[in-house]
PDB file of C-alpha atoms in Angstrom:
ATOM      1  CA  GLY E   1     -11.916   3.438  11.725  1.00 80.00           C
ATOM      2  CA  ILE E   2      -9.990   0.315  12.559  1.00 87.00           C
ATOM      3  CA  GLN E   3      -6.647   0.731  14.330  1.00 92.00           C
ATOM      4  CA  VAL E   4      -3.631  -1.215  13.104  1.00 95.00           C
ATOM      5  CA  GLU E   5      -0.572  -1.273  15.322  1.00 97.00           C
ATOM      6  CA  GLN E   6       2.757  -2.778  14.364  1.00 98.00           C
ATOM      7  CA  SER E   7       5.725  -3.590  16.526  1.00 98.00           C
ATOM      8  CA  PRO E   8       8.551  -3.031  16.806  1.00 98.00           C
ATOM      9  CA  PRO E   9       8.733   0.244  14.843  1.00 97.00           C
ATOM     10  CA  ASP E  10      12.389  -0.327  14.064  1.00 98.00           C
ATOM     11  CA  LEU E  11      14.537  -3.437  14.015  1.00 97.00           C
ATOM     12  CA  ILE E  12      18.200  -3.933  13.267  1.00 97.00           C
ATOM     13  CA  LEU E  13      19.433  -7.461  12.649  1.00 96.00           C
ATOM     14  CA  GLN E  14      22.685  -9.128  11.877  1.00 97.00           C
ATOM     15  CA  GLU E  15      22.551 -11.118   8.662  1.00 97.00           C
ATOM     16  CA  GLY E  16      21.447 -14.665   9.414  1.00 97.00           C
ATOM     17  CA  ALA E  17      19.321 -13.759  12.432  1.00 98.00           C
ATOM     18  CA  ASN E  18      15.624 -14.521  12.812  1.00 97.00           C
ATOM     19  CA  SER E  19      12.888 -12.055  13.671  1.00 97.00           C
ATOM     20  CA  THR E  20       9.197 -11.782  14.430  1.00 98.00           C
ATOM     21  CA  LEU E  21       7.087  -8.788  13.476  1.00 98.00           C
ATOM     22  CA  ARG E  22       3.699  -8.271  15.070  1.00 98.00           C
ATOM     23  CA  CYS E  23       0.469  -6.656  13.890  1.00 98.00           C
ATOM     24  CA  ASN E  24      -2.462  -5.979  16.219  1.00 97.00           C
ATOM     25  CA  PHE E  25      -5.802  -4.767  14.936  1.00 96.00           C
ATOM     26  CA  SER E  26      -8.783  -3.400  16.772  1.00 94.00           C
ATOM     27  CA  ASP E  27     -11.723  -5.017  14.970  1.00 91.00           C
ATOM     28  CA  SER E  28     -12.732  -8.102  13.025  1.00 90.00           C
ATOM     29  CA  VAL E  29     -11.225  -8.242   9.573  1.00 89.00           C
ATOM     30  CA  ASN E  30     -11.920 -10.175   6.399  1.00 86.00           C
ATOM     31  CA  ASN E  31      -8.597  -9.475   4.764  1.00 90.00           C
ATOM     32  CA  LEU E  32      -5.071  -9.143   6.094  1.00 95.00           C
ATOM     33  CA  GLN E  33      -1.970  -8.716   4.010  1.00 96.00           C
ATOM     34  CA  TRP E  34       1.725  -8.297   4.726  1.00 97.00           C
ATOM     35  CA  PHE E  35       3.705  -6.089   2.373  1.00 97.00           C
ATOM     36  CA  HIS E  36       7.385  -5.362   2.022  1.00 97.00           C
ATOM     37  CA  GLN E  37       8.297  -1.891   0.822  1.00 96.00           C
ATOM     38  CA  ASN E  38      11.787  -2.157  -0.552  1.00 92.00           C
ATOM     39  CA  PRO E  39      14.335   0.681  -0.610  1.00 88.00           C
ATOM     40  CA  TRP E  40      13.091   1.652  -4.078  1.00 88.00           C
ATOM     41  CA  GLY E  41       9.607   2.229  -2.702  1.00 91.00           C
ATOM     42  CA  GLN E  42       7.873  -0.734  -4.294  1.00 91.00           C
ATOM     43  CA  LEU E  43       5.124  -2.406  -2.266  1.00 94.00           C
ATOM     44  CA  ILE E  44       5.522  -6.137  -2.625  1.00 93.00           C
ATOM     45  CA  ASN E  45       2.735  -8.407  -1.467  1.00 93.00           C
ATOM     46  CA  LEU E  46       4.141 -11.086   0.820  1.00 96.00           C
ATOM     47  CA  PHE E  47       1.067 -12.816   2.157  1.00 96.00           C
ATOM     48  CA  TYR E  48      -2.692 -12.642   1.876  1.00 94.00           C
ATOM     49  CA  ILE E  49      -3.583 -14.221   5.198  1.00 95.00           C
ATOM     50  CA  PRO E  50      -6.929 -13.381   6.836  1.00 92.00           C
ATOM     51  CA  SER E  51      -6.460 -16.456   9.043  1.00 94.00           C
ATOM     52  CA  GLY E  52      -4.186 -19.439   9.528  1.00 96.00           C
ATOM     53  CA  THR E  53      -0.553 -19.930   8.644  1.00 97.00           C
ATOM     54  CA  LYS E  54       1.328 -19.668   5.371  1.00 97.00           C
ATOM     55  CA  GLN E  55       4.946 -20.107   4.431  1.00 97.00           C
ATOM     56  CA  ASN E  56       6.967 -18.887   1.493  1.00 96.00           C
ATOM     57  CA  GLY E  57      10.647 -19.737   1.639  1.00 97.00           C
ATOM     58  CA  ARG E  58      12.280 -18.001   4.588  1.00 98.00           C
ATOM     59  CA  LEU E  59       9.103 -16.089   5.387  1.00 98.00           C
ATOM     60  CA  SER E  60       6.008 -17.299   7.151  1.00 98.00           C
ATOM     61  CA  ALA E  61       2.961 -15.633   8.614  1.00 98.00           C
ATOM     62  CA  THR E  62       0.272 -16.534  11.097  1.00 98.00           C
ATOM     63  CA  THR E  63      -2.987 -14.728  11.706  1.00 97.00           C
ATOM     64  CA  VAL E  64      -5.148 -15.452  14.738  1.00 97.00           C
ATOM     65  CA  ALA E  65      -8.288 -13.620  13.726  1.00 93.00           C
ATOM     66  CA  THR E  66     -10.172 -14.341  16.948  1.00 94.00           C
ATOM     67  CA  GLU E  67      -7.412 -12.654  18.945  1.00 96.00           C
ATOM     68  CA  ARG E  68      -6.883  -9.895  16.388  1.00 96.00           C
ATOM     69  CA  TYR E  69      -3.229 -10.245  15.647  1.00 97.00           C
ATOM     70  CA  SER E  70      -0.858 -11.479  12.978  1.00 98.00           C
ATOM     71  CA  LEU E  71       2.825 -12.371  13.056  1.00 98.00           C
ATOM     72  CA  LEU E  72       5.398 -12.306  10.299  1.00 98.00           C
ATOM     73  CA  TYR E  73       8.464 -14.492  10.761  1.00 98.00           C
ATOM     74  CA  ILE E  74      11.677 -13.878   8.898  1.00 98.00           C
ATOM     75  CA  SER E  75      14.313 -16.561   9.225  1.00 97.00           C
ATOM     76  CA  SER E  76      17.976 -16.409   8.219  1.00 98.00           C
ATOM     77  CA  SER E  77      17.628 -12.727   7.327  1.00 97.00           C
ATOM     78  CA  GLN E  78      19.496 -11.293   4.368  1.00 97.00           C
ATOM     79  CA  THR E  79      20.455  -7.729   3.506  1.00 96.00           C
ATOM     80  CA  THR E  80      17.846  -7.797   0.752  1.00 95.00           C
ATOM     81  CA  ASP E  81      15.177  -8.180   3.442  1.00 97.00           C
ATOM     82  CA  SER E  82      15.800  -4.590   4.508  1.00 96.00           C
ATOM     83  CA  GLY E  83      12.939  -2.165   4.076  1.00 96.00           C
ATOM     84  CA  VAL E  84       9.621  -1.445   5.713  1.00 97.00           C
ATOM     85  CA  TYR E  85       7.116  -4.197   6.452  1.00 98.00           C
ATOM     86  CA  PHE E  86       3.472  -3.178   6.476  1.00 97.00           C
ATOM     87  CA  CYS E  87       0.476  -4.996   7.801  1.00 97.00           C
ATOM     88  CA  ALA E  88      -2.801  -3.970   6.155  1.00 95.00           C
ATOM     89  CA  VAL E  89      -6.333  -5.033   6.991  1.00 94.00           C
ATOM     90  CA  ARG E  90      -9.757  -4.708   5.468  1.00 89.00           C
ATOM     91  CA  THR E  91     -13.060  -4.811   7.277  1.00 81.00           C
ATOM     92  CA  GLY E  92     -16.413  -4.940   5.511  1.00 70.00           C
ATOM     93  CA  ALA E  93     -15.745  -2.121   3.104  1.00 66.00           C
ATOM     94  CA  ASN E  94     -13.090  -2.049   0.446  1.00 70.00           C
ATOM     95  CA  ASN E  95     -10.620   0.185   2.203  1.00 79.00           C
ATOM     96  CA  LEU E  96      -7.305  -1.432   3.128  1.00 87.00           C
ATOM     97  CA  PHE E  97      -6.018   0.163   6.333  1.00 90.00           C
ATOM     98  CA  PHE E  98      -2.270   0.173   6.777  1.00 93.00           C
ATOM     99  CA  GLY E  99      -0.245   0.041   9.953  1.00 94.00           C
ATOM    100  CA  THR E 100       2.669   2.404  10.449  1.00 92.00           C
ATOM    101  CA  GLY E 101       5.143  -0.295   9.538  1.00 96.00           C
ATOM    102  CA  THR E 102       8.275  -1.919  10.935  1.00 98.00           C
ATOM    103  CA  ARG E 103      11.518  -0.632   9.472  1.00 97.00           C
ATOM    104  CA  LEU E 104      13.971  -3.522   9.193  1.00 97.00           C
ATOM    105  CA  THR E 105      17.666  -3.052   8.609  1.00 97.00           C
ATOM    106  CA  VAL E 106      19.780  -6.158   8.057  1.00 97.00           C
ATOM    107  CA  ILE E 107      23.490  -5.534   8.378  1.00 97.00           C
ATOM    108  CA  PRO E 108      26.133  -7.832   6.897  1.00 95.00           C
TER     109      PRO E 108
ATOM    110  CA  ASP N   1       1.008 -10.918 -16.002  1.00 66.00           C
ATOM    111  CA  ALA N   2       2.661  -7.478 -16.028  1.00 79.00           C
ATOM    112  CA  GLY N   3       1.091  -6.458 -12.743  1.00 92.00           C
ATOM    113  CA  VAL N   4      -0.387  -3.042 -12.037  1.00 96.00           C
ATOM    114  CA  ILE N   5       1.321  -0.505 -14.288  1.00 97.00           C
ATOM    115  CA  GLN N   6       1.663   3.121 -13.288  1.00 97.00           C
ATOM    116  CA  SER N   7       3.072   6.049 -15.192  1.00 97.00           C
ATOM    117  CA  PRO N   8       5.046   8.150 -14.927  1.00 97.00           C
ATOM    118  CA  ARG N   9       7.427   6.750 -12.289  1.00 96.00           C
ATOM    119  CA  HIS N  10       8.583  10.234 -11.368  1.00 97.00           C
ATOM    120  CA  GLU N  11       7.005  13.615 -11.960  1.00 97.00           C
ATOM    121  CA  VAL N  12       8.398  17.001 -11.077  1.00 98.00           C
ATOM    122  CA  THR N  13       6.146  19.943 -11.733  1.00 97.00           C
ATOM    123  CA  GLU N  14       5.758  23.552 -10.785  1.00 97.00           C
ATOM    124  CA  MET N  15       3.117  24.747  -8.395  1.00 97.00           C
ATOM    125  CA  GLY N  16      -0.099  25.570 -10.211  1.00 97.00           C
ATOM    126  CA  GLN N  17       0.406  23.087 -13.032  1.00 98.00           C
ATOM    127  CA  GLU N  18      -1.935  20.231 -13.820  1.00 98.00           C
ATOM    128  CA  VAL N  19      -0.658  16.734 -13.082  1.00 98.00           C
ATOM    129  CA  THR N  20      -2.130  13.486 -14.417  1.00 98.00           C
ATOM    130  CA  LEU N  21      -1.151  10.116 -13.032  1.00 98.00           C
ATOM    131  CA  ARG N  22      -2.057   6.953 -14.911  1.00 98.00           C
ATOM    132  CA  CYS N  23      -2.795   3.395 -13.914  1.00 98.00           C
ATOM    133  CA  LYS N  24      -3.456   0.172 -15.767  1.00 97.00           C
ATOM    134  CA  PRO N  25      -4.873  -2.498 -13.419  1.00 97.00           C
ATOM    135  CA  ILE N  26      -4.389  -6.211 -13.776  1.00 95.00           C
ATOM    136  CA  SER N  27      -6.767  -7.621 -16.337  1.00 94.00           C
ATOM    137  CA  GLY N  28      -9.806  -9.169 -14.687  1.00 92.00           C
ATOM    138  CA  HIS N  29      -9.447  -7.250 -11.427  1.00 92.00           C
ATOM    139  CA  ASN N  30     -12.727  -5.469 -10.851  1.00 90.00           C
ATOM    140  CA  SER N  31     -11.641  -3.084  -8.093  1.00 93.00           C
ATOM    141  CA  LEU N  32      -9.109  -0.288  -8.422  1.00 95.00           C
ATOM    142  CA  PHE N  33      -7.696   1.902  -5.682  1.00 96.00           C
ATOM    143  CA  TRP N  34      -5.625   5.076  -5.500  1.00 97.00           C
ATOM    144  CA  TYR N  35      -3.450   5.518  -2.404  1.00 97.00           C
ATOM    145  CA  ARG N  36      -1.103   8.279  -1.341  1.00 97.00           C
ATOM    146  CA  GLN N  37       1.960   7.787   0.848  1.00 97.00           C
ATOM    147  CA  THR N  38       3.563  10.591   2.840  1.00 95.00           C
ATOM    148  CA  MET N  39       5.908  10.599   5.787  1.00 92.00           C
ATOM    149  CA  MET N  40       3.355  12.350   7.964  1.00 92.00           C
ATOM    150  CA  ARG N  41       0.242  10.321   7.147  1.00 91.00           C
ATOM    151  CA  GLY N  42       1.576   7.017   5.867  1.00 93.00           C
ATOM    152  CA  LEU N  43      -0.516   5.191   3.281  1.00 94.00           C
ATOM    153  CA  GLU N  44      -4.043   6.521   2.918  1.00 92.00           C
ATOM    154  CA  LEU N  45      -6.833   5.674   0.506  1.00 92.00           C
ATOM    155  CA  LEU N  46      -7.914   8.466  -1.818  1.00 95.00           C
ATOM    156  CA  ILE N  47     -10.600   6.769  -3.902  1.00 95.00           C
ATOM    157  CA  TYR N  48     -11.649   3.357  -5.154  1.00 93.00           C
ATOM    158  CA  PHE N  49     -13.670   2.021  -8.051  1.00 95.00           C
ATOM    159  CA  ASN N  50     -15.712  -1.136  -8.427  1.00 92.00           C
ATOM    160  CA  ASN N  51     -16.416  -2.177 -12.006  1.00 92.00           C
ATOM    161  CA  ASN N  52     -15.264   1.272 -13.200  1.00 94.00           C
ATOM    162  CA  VAL N  53     -17.710   3.098 -10.901  1.00 94.00           C
ATOM    163  CA  PRO N  54     -16.350   5.363  -8.128  1.00 93.00           C
ATOM    164  CA  ILE N  55     -17.582   3.962  -4.834  1.00 91.00           C
ATOM    165  CA  ASP N  56     -15.858   5.990  -2.144  1.00 88.00           C
ATOM    166  CA  ASP N  57     -13.980   9.225  -2.759  1.00 90.00           C
ATOM    167  CA  SER N  58     -14.071  10.449   0.822  1.00 88.00           C
ATOM    168  CA  GLY N  59     -10.288  10.284   0.988  1.00 90.00           C
ATOM    169  CA  MET N  60      -9.779  12.763  -1.828  1.00 93.00           C
ATOM    170  CA  PRO N  61      -8.220  15.761  -0.086  1.00 87.00           C
ATOM    171  CA  GLU N  62     -10.082  18.506  -1.908  1.00 85.00           C
ATOM    172  CA  ASP N  63     -11.665  19.547  -5.166  1.00 91.00           C
ATOM    173  CA  ARG N  64      -8.288  19.931  -6.811  1.00 96.00           C
ATOM    174  CA  PHE N  65      -8.148  16.132  -6.974  1.00 97.00           C
ATOM    175  CA  SER N  66     -10.234  14.123  -9.399  1.00 97.00           C
ATOM    176  CA  ALA N  67     -10.131  10.526 -10.593  1.00 97.00           C
ATOM    177  CA  LYS N  68     -11.683   8.722 -13.517  1.00 97.00           C
ATOM    178  CA  MET N  69     -11.931   5.178 -14.761  1.00 97.00           C
ATOM    179  CA  PRO N  70     -13.295   5.318 -18.302  1.00 96.00           C
ATOM    180  CA  ASN N  71     -12.875   1.570 -18.820  1.00 95.00           C
ATOM    181  CA  ALA N  72     -11.729  -1.557 -17.011  1.00 94.00           C
ATOM    182  CA  SER N  73      -8.115  -1.182 -18.107  1.00 95.00           C
ATOM    183  CA  PHE N  74      -7.338   2.435 -17.348  1.00 96.00           C
ATOM    184  CA  SER N  75      -7.645   5.012 -14.593  1.00 98.00           C
ATOM    185  CA  THR N  76      -6.318   8.529 -14.051  1.00 98.00           C
ATOM    186  CA  LEU N  77      -5.764  10.684 -11.009  1.00 98.00           C
ATOM    187  CA  LYS N  78      -5.587  14.373 -11.794  1.00 98.00           C
ATOM    188  CA  ILE N  79      -4.465  17.252  -9.607  1.00 97.00           C
ATOM    189  CA  GLN N  80      -5.310  20.751 -10.825  1.00 97.00           C
ATOM    190  CA  PRO N  81      -3.792  23.049  -9.726  1.00 97.00           C
ATOM    191  CA  SER N  82      -0.964  21.244  -7.964  1.00 97.00           C
ATOM    192  CA  GLU N  83       0.550  22.510  -4.723  1.00 97.00           C
ATOM    193  CA  PRO N  84       3.823  21.663  -2.932  1.00 97.00           C
ATOM    194  CA  ARG N  85       1.891  19.808  -0.202  1.00 96.00           C
ATOM    195  CA  ASP N  86       0.703  17.344  -2.843  1.00 97.00           C
ATOM    196  CA  SER N  87       4.241  15.990  -3.072  1.00 97.00           C
ATOM    197  CA  ALA N  88       4.028  12.297  -2.226  1.00 97.00           C
ATOM    198  CA  VAL N  89       4.158   8.837  -3.719  1.00 97.00           C
ATOM    199  CA  TYR N  90       0.869   7.876  -5.339  1.00 98.00           C
ATOM    200  CA  PHE N  91       0.075   4.188  -5.617  1.00 98.00           C
ATOM    201  CA  CYS N  92      -2.546   2.441  -7.667  1.00 98.00           C
ATOM    202  CA  ALA N  93      -3.739  -1.009  -6.633  1.00 96.00           C
ATOM    203  CA  SER N  94      -6.199  -3.515  -8.008  1.00 94.00           C
ATOM    204  CA  ARG N  95      -7.785  -6.683  -6.735  1.00 90.00           C
ATOM    205  CA  PRO N  96     -10.192  -9.390  -7.757  1.00 82.00           C
ATOM    206  CA  ILE N  97     -11.694 -11.048  -4.702  1.00 76.00           C
ATOM    207  CA  GLY N  98      -8.872 -11.360  -2.236  1.00 77.00           C
ATOM    208  CA  GLY N  99      -5.517  -9.679  -1.975  1.00 87.00           C
ATOM    209  CA  TYR N 100      -4.491  -6.309  -3.350  1.00 91.00           C
ATOM    210  CA  THR N 101      -1.669  -5.867  -5.846  1.00 93.00           C
ATOM    211  CA  PHE N 102       0.078  -2.514  -5.919  1.00 95.00           C
ATOM    212  CA  GLY N 103       1.811  -0.754  -8.757  1.00 96.00           C
ATOM    213  CA  SER N 104       5.285   0.687  -8.424  1.00 95.00           C
ATOM    214  CA  GLY N 105       3.961   4.130  -7.614  1.00 97.00           C
ATOM    215  CA  THR N 106       4.466   7.613  -8.989  1.00 97.00           C
ATOM    216  CA  ARG N 107       6.727   9.896  -7.000  1.00 97.00           C
ATOM    217  CA  LEU N 108       5.314  13.391  -7.407  1.00 98.00           C
ATOM    218  CA  THR N 109       7.310  16.471  -6.493  1.00 98.00           C
ATOM    219  CA  VAL N 110       5.657  19.868  -6.749  1.00 98.00           C
ATOM    220  CA  VAL N 111       8.095  22.760  -6.504  1.00 97.00           C
TER     221      VAL N 111
END
């Protein structure tokens, strides 16, 4: 199956700092999503972004499908941004393959 | 839109008991997915349905697991008999064409 690699695995930020999370995938995809799993375990959809760039408040994402990677930018981080960020991709079938995640801790 | 609704949120059961997890997808979403999350294996697909029909159940660990979708607004995942290694968070997700929306999950503990 497709391989989805995320980096860094862990990230600690001071509140107010910016960060970039990366997702590399091993094959062509027709769906890519970024999720935030909060400390209560909920999986929150951040972006549906098979290609291009999107922005939502302090978050933005860019997917370069031809080069098989996606980036998630978090600006002016807040403690509520803490949690695990997952990249997930879908190829031709319906299965959404998840990366191993980036665990973000924002300290005040 | 209430999102994908799962119940119960938490379930603690004894080994050998039957467990039934429930999911109500978003109205109009024609695909439904059951995922399991563990520390060791991360998030993995168990089974998915298209238009209430099971399409791929290759992720179901063994015959103790079964899933049904009797109509477009309801699905169940049943484990019988349950074992301690089934302890995990079970997520249901649905999608139209496009992005997936996940429910809040059911945290299952088998003691």
